[in-house]
Short mmCIF file of C-alpha atoms in Angstrom, two decimals:
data_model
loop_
_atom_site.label_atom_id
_atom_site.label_comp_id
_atom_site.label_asym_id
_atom_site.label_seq_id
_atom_site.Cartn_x
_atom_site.Cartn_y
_atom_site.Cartn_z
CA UNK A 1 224.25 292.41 47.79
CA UNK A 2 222.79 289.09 49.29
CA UNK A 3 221.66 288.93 52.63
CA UNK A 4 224.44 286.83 53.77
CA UNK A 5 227.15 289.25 52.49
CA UNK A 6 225.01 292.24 54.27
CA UNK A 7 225.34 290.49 57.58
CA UNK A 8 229.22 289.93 57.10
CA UNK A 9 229.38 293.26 56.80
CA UNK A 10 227.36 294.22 58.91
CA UNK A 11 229.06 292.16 61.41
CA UNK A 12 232.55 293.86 60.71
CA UNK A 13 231.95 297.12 60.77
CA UNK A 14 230.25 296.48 64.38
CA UNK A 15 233.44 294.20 65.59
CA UNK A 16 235.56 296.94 63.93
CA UNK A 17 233.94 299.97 65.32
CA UNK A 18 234.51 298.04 68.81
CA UNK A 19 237.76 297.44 68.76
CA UNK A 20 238.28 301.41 67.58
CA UNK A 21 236.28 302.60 70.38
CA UNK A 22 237.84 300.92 72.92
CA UNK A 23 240.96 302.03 72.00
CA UNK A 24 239.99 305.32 71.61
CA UNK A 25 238.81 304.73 75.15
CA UNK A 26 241.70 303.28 76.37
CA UNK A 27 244.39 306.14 75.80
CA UNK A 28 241.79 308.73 76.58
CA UNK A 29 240.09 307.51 79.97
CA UNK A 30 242.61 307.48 82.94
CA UNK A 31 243.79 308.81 86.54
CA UNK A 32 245.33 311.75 84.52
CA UNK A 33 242.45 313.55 82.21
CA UNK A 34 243.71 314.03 79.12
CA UNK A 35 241.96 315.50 76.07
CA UNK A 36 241.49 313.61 72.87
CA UNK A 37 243.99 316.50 71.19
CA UNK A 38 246.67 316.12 73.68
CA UNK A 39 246.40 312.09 73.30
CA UNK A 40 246.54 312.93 69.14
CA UNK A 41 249.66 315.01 69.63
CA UNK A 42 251.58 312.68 71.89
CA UNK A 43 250.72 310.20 69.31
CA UNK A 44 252.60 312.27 66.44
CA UNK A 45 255.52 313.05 68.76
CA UNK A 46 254.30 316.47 69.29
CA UNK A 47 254.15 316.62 72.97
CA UNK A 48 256.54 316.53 75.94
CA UNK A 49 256.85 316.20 79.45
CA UNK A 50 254.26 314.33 81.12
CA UNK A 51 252.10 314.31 78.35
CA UNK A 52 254.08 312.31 76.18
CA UNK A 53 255.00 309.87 79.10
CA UNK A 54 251.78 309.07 80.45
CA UNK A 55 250.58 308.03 76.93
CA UNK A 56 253.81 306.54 75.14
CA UNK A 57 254.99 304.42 78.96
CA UNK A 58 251.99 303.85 79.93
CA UNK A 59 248.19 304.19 77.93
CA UNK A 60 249.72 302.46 74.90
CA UNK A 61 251.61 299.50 75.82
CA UNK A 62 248.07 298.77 78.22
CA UNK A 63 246.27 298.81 75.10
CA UNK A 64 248.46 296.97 73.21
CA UNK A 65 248.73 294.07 76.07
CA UNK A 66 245.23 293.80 76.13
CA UNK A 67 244.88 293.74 72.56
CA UNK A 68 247.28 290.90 72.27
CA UNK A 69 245.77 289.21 75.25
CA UNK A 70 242.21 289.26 74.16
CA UNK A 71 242.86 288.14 70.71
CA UNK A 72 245.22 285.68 71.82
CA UNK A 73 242.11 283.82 74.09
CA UNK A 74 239.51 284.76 71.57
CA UNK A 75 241.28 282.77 68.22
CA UNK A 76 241.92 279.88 70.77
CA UNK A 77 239.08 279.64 71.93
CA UNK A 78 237.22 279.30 68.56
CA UNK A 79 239.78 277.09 67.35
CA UNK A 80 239.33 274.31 69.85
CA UNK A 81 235.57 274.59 69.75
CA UNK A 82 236.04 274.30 66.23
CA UNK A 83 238.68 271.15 67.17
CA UNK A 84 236.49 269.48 69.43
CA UNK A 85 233.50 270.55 67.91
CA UNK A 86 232.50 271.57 71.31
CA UNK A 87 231.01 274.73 72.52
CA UNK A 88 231.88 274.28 75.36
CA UNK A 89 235.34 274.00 74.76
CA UNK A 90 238.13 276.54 76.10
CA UNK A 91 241.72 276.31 77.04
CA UNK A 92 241.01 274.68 80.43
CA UNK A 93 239.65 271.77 78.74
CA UNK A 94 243.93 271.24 77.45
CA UNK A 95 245.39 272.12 80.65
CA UNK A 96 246.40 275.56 79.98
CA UNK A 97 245.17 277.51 82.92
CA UNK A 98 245.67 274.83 85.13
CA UNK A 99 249.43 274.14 84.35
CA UNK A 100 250.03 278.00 84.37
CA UNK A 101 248.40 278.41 87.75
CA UNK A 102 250.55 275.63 89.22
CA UNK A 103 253.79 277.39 87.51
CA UNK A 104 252.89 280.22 88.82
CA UNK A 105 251.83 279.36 92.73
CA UNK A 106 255.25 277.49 92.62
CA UNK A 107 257.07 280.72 91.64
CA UNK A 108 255.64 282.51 94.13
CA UNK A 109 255.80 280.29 97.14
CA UNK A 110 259.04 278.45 96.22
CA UNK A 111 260.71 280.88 93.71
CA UNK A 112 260.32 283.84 96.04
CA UNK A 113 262.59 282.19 98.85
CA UNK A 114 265.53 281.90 96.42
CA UNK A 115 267.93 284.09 94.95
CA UNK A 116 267.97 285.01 91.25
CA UNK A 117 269.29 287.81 88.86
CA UNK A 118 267.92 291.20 89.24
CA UNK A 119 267.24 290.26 85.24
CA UNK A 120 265.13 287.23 85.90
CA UNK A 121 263.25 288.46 89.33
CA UNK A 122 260.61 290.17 87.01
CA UNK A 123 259.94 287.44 84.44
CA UNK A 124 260.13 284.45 87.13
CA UNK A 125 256.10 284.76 87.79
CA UNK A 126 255.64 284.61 84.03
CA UNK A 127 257.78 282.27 82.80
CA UNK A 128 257.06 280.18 85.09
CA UNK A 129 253.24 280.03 84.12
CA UNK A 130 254.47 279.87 80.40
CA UNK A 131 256.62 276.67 81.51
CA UNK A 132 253.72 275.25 83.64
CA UNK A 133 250.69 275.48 80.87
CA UNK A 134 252.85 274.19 78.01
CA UNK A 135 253.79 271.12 80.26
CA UNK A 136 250.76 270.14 81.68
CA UNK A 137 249.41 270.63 77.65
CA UNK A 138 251.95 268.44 76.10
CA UNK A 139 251.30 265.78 79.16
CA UNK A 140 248.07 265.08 78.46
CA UNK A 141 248.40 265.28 74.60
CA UNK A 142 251.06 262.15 75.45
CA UNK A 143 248.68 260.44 77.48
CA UNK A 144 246.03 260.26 75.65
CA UNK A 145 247.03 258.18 73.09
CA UNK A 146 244.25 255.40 71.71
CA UNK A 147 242.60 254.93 68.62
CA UNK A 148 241.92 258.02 66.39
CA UNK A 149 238.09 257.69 66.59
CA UNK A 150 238.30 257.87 70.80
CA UNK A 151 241.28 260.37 70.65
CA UNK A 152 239.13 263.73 71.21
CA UNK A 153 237.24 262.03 74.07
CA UNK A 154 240.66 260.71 75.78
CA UNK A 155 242.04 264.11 76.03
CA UNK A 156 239.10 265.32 77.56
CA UNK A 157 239.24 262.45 79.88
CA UNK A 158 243.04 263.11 80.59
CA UNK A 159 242.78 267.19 80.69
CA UNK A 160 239.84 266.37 83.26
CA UNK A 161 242.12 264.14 85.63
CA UNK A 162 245.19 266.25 85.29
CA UNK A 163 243.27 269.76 85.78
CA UNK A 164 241.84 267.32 89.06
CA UNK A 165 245.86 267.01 90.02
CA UNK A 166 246.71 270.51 89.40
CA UNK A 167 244.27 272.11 91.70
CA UNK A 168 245.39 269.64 94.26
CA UNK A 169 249.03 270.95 93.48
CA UNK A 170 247.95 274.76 94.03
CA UNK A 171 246.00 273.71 97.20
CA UNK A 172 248.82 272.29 98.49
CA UNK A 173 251.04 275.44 97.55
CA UNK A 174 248.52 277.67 98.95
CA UNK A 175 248.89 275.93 102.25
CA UNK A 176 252.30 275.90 102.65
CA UNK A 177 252.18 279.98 101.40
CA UNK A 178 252.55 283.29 104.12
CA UNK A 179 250.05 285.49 103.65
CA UNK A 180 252.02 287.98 101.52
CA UNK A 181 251.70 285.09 98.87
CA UNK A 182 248.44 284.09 99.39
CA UNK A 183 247.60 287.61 98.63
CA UNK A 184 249.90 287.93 95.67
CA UNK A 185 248.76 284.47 94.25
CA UNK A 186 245.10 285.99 94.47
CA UNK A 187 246.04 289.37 92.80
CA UNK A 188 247.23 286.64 89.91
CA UNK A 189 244.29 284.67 89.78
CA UNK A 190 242.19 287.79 89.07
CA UNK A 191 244.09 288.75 86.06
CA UNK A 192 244.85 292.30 85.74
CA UNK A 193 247.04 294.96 82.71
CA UNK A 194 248.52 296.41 85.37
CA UNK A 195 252.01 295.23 84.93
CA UNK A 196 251.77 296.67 81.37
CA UNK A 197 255.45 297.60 79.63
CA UNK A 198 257.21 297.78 76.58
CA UNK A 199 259.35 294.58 77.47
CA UNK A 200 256.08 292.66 77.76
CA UNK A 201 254.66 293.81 74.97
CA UNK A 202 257.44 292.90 72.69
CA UNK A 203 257.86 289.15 74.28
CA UNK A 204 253.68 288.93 74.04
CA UNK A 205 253.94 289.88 70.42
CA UNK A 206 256.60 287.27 69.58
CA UNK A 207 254.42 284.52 71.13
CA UNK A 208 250.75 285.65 70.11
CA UNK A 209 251.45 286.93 66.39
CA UNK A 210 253.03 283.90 64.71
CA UNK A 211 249.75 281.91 66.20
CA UNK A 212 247.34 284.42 64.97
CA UNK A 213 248.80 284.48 61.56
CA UNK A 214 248.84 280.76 61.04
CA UNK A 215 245.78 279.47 62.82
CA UNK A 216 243.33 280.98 60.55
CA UNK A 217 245.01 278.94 57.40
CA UNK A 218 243.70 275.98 59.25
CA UNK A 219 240.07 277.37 58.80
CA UNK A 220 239.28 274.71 56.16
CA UNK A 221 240.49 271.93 57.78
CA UNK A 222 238.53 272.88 60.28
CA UNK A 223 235.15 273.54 58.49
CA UNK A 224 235.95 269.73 57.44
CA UNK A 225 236.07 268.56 61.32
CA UNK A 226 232.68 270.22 61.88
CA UNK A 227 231.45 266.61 59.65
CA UNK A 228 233.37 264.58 61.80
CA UNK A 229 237.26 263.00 62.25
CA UNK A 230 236.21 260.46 59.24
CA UNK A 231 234.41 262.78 57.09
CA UNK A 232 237.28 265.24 56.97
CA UNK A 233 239.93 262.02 56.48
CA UNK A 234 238.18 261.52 53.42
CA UNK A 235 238.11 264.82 52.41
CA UNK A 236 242.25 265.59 52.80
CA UNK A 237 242.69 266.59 56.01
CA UNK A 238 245.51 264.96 57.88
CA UNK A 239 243.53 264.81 61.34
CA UNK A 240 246.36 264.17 64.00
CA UNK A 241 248.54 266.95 62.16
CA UNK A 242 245.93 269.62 62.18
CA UNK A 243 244.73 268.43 65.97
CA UNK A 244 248.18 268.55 67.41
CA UNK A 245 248.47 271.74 65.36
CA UNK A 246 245.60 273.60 66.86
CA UNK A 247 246.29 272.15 70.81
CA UNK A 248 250.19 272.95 71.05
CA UNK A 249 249.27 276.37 68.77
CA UNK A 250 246.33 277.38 71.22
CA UNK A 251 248.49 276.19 74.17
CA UNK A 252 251.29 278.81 73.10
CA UNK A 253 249.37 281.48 72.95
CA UNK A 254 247.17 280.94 76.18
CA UNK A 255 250.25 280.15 78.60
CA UNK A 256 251.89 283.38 76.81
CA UNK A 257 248.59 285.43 77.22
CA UNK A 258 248.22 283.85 80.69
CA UNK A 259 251.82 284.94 81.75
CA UNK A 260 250.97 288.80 80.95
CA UNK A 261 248.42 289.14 82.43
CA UNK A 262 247.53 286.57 84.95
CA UNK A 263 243.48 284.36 84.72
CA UNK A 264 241.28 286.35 82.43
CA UNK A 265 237.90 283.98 82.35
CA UNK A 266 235.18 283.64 79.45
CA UNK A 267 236.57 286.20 76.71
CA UNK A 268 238.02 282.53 75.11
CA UNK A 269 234.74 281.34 75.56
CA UNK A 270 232.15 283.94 75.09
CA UNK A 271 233.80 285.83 71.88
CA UNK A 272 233.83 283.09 69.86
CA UNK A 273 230.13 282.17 70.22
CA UNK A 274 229.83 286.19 70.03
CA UNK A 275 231.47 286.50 66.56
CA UNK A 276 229.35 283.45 65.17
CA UNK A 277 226.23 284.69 66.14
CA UNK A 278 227.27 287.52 63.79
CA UNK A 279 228.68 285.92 61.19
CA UNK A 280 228.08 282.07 61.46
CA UNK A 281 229.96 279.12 61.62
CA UNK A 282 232.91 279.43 58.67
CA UNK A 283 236.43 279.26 60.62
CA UNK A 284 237.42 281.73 57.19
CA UNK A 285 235.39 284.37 59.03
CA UNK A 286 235.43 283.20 62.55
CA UNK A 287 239.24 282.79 63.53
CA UNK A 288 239.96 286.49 62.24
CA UNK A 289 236.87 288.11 63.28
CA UNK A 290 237.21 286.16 66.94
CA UNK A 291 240.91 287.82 67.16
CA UNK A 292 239.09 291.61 66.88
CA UNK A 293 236.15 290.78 68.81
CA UNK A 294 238.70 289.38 71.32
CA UNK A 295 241.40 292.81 71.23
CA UNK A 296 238.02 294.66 71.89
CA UNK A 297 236.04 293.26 74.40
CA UNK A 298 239.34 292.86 76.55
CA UNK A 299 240.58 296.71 75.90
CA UNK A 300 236.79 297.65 76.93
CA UNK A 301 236.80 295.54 79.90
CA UNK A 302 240.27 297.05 81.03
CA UNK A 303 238.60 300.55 80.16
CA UNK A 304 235.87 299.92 82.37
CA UNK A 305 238.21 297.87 85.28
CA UNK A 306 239.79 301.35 85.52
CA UNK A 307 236.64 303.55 85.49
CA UNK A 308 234.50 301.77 88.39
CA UNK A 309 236.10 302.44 91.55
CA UNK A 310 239.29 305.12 90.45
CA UNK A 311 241.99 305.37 91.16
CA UNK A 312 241.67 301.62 91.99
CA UNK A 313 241.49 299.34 89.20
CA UNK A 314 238.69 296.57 89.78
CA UNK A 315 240.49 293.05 88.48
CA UNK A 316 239.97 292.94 84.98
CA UNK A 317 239.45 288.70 85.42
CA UNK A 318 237.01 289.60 87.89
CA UNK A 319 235.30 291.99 85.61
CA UNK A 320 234.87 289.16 82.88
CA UNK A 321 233.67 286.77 85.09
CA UNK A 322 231.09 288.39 86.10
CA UNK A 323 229.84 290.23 82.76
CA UNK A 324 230.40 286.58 80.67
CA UNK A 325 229.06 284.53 83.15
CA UNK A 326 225.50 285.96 82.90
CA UNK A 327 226.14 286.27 78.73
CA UNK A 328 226.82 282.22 78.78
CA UNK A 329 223.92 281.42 80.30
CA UNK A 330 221.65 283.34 78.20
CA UNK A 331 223.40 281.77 75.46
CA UNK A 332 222.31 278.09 76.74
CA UNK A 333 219.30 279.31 77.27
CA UNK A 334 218.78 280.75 73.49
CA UNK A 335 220.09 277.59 72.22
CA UNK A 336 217.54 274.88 74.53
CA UNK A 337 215.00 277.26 73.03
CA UNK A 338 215.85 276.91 69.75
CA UNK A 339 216.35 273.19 70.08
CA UNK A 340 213.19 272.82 71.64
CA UNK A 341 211.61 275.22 68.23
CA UNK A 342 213.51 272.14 66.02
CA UNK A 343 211.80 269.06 68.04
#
């Protein structure tokens, strides 16, 4: 076996193993101690009562979310670096987070004050963020129309000004906002798996799966991009169709993912560069990979959210902030050294 092929495996039985442990982790670790035979039996149907509840309503559909979730951020992530040939590119960068905040500060502040079906009450905050990042995406992919070799750099342009206009929306929400939804708009912002169900679940898998089954056949096109918009037009790839692919793909699943669970920061940014320092650059290996690294690291973080301070539950946005933040920089840092090893 060549070296190459030793790291690829290498690399998936270590994103593998993660993604097992922190599941394991996940249904065994919680306010209620459980042992990992009780969790087994529940599992099979074997156990009743409490037991069965605490595992079946609650442990696994929190796993599940964050599975989804993480994935979901990871694969998008990767893609539009891959897109933009960027590393430093995330779903901000298209609007996402920013139109999804703005849905969801006008749900709360406006939404609140109105009546609505006991039906829609629950999904208001989350559809509304689903409504608001898929708007603000598909405004500034209309906008930033030009010539195909400037495209790339007028959406950043355009996702710059209109992420500029959408903070000045929620500011202006904020102000108008009582206190109650000040402090419920916060809660959001920090992301948490708290509102974990069944029901969410099931609408998370409809949005997330379909875009985490089809992004990865776009791996060769984008492997092409990584030579530039011209090489790859001379190599077969229909450019604008795989671009407005990958941003209105990506958009789905981040203003889906964003609606569960509220801002989770860095796992779209730091998995991918995590999963291609393990097994390089090909989008073959990197789209799939990024989706287990992703499921992982965001199960883990949850694991440990709930483990710091119990029975609270630190905010799981919080708690990737402030591990990925750190993990960026170091991985600037790594690459000015090695530039500076090149010169």
């Amino acid at each position: 076996m060549d070296t190459s092929r030793q790291k690829q495996v290498t690399a998936r039985v270590i994103l593998g193993g993660l993604l097992l442990l922190a599941t394991v982790l996940g249904l065994l670790l919680g306010p209620t101690h459980l042992s990992l035979g009780e969790i087994v039996r529940a599992l099979l149907g074997q156990a009743e009562g409490p037991t069965h509840a605490i595992v079946w309503s609650l442990r696994v559909p929190r796993v599940l979310l964050g599975a989804l979730v993480g994935a979901a951020l990871a694969v998008s992530g990767a893609s539009l670096q891959g897109l933009f040939r960027n590393p430093l590119a995330d779903p901000a960068l298209i609007g996402v987070s920013s139109g999804s905040a703005v849905g969801a500060v006008v749900a709360i502040v406006i939404g609140s004050n109105l009546l609505w079906p006991a039906w829609l009450e629950a999904w208001l905050l989350p559809l509304a963020a689903l409504i608001g990042g898929l708007a603000v995406t598909w405004l500034i992919y209309r906008l930033a129309r030009g010539s195909v070799e400037s495209r790339i750099l007028t959406i950043l342009l355009v996702g710059l000004a209109l992420n500029a206009l959408a903070a000045a929306l929620v500011g202006l929400m904020l102000y108008l906002a009582s206190d109650a939804q000040l402090r419920r708009y916060n809660f959001w912002t920090l992301g948490s798996l708290e509102a974990s169900t069944w029901d969410r679940c099931l609408v998370l898998t409809l949005i997330v799966v379909p875009g985490l089954v089809l992004m990865p056949r776009l791996a060769r096109s984008l492997n092409a991009l990584l030579l530039g918009e011209a090489a790859a037009y001379h190599l077969g790839v229909s450019v604008e169709r795989v671009r407005r692919f990958v941003i209105f793909g990506c958009a789905w699943m981040v203003a889906g993912a964003v609606a569960a669970s509220g801002m989770i920061a860095f796992i779209g940014l730091v998995v991918p560069h995590m999963v291609r320092l393990l097994m390089g650059p090909d989008h073959r290996q990197l789209l799939p990979w990024s989706a287990v690294g992703g499921a992982g690291v965001l199960v883990l973080a949850d694991v440990v959210a709930r483990m710091v301070d119990p029975p609270r539950v630190l905010p799981i946005g919080l708690l990737t902030a402030l591990v990925g933040a750190p993990f960026f920089l170091w991985l600037v840092w790594r690459d000015q050294r090695w530039r500076e090893g090149q010169a």
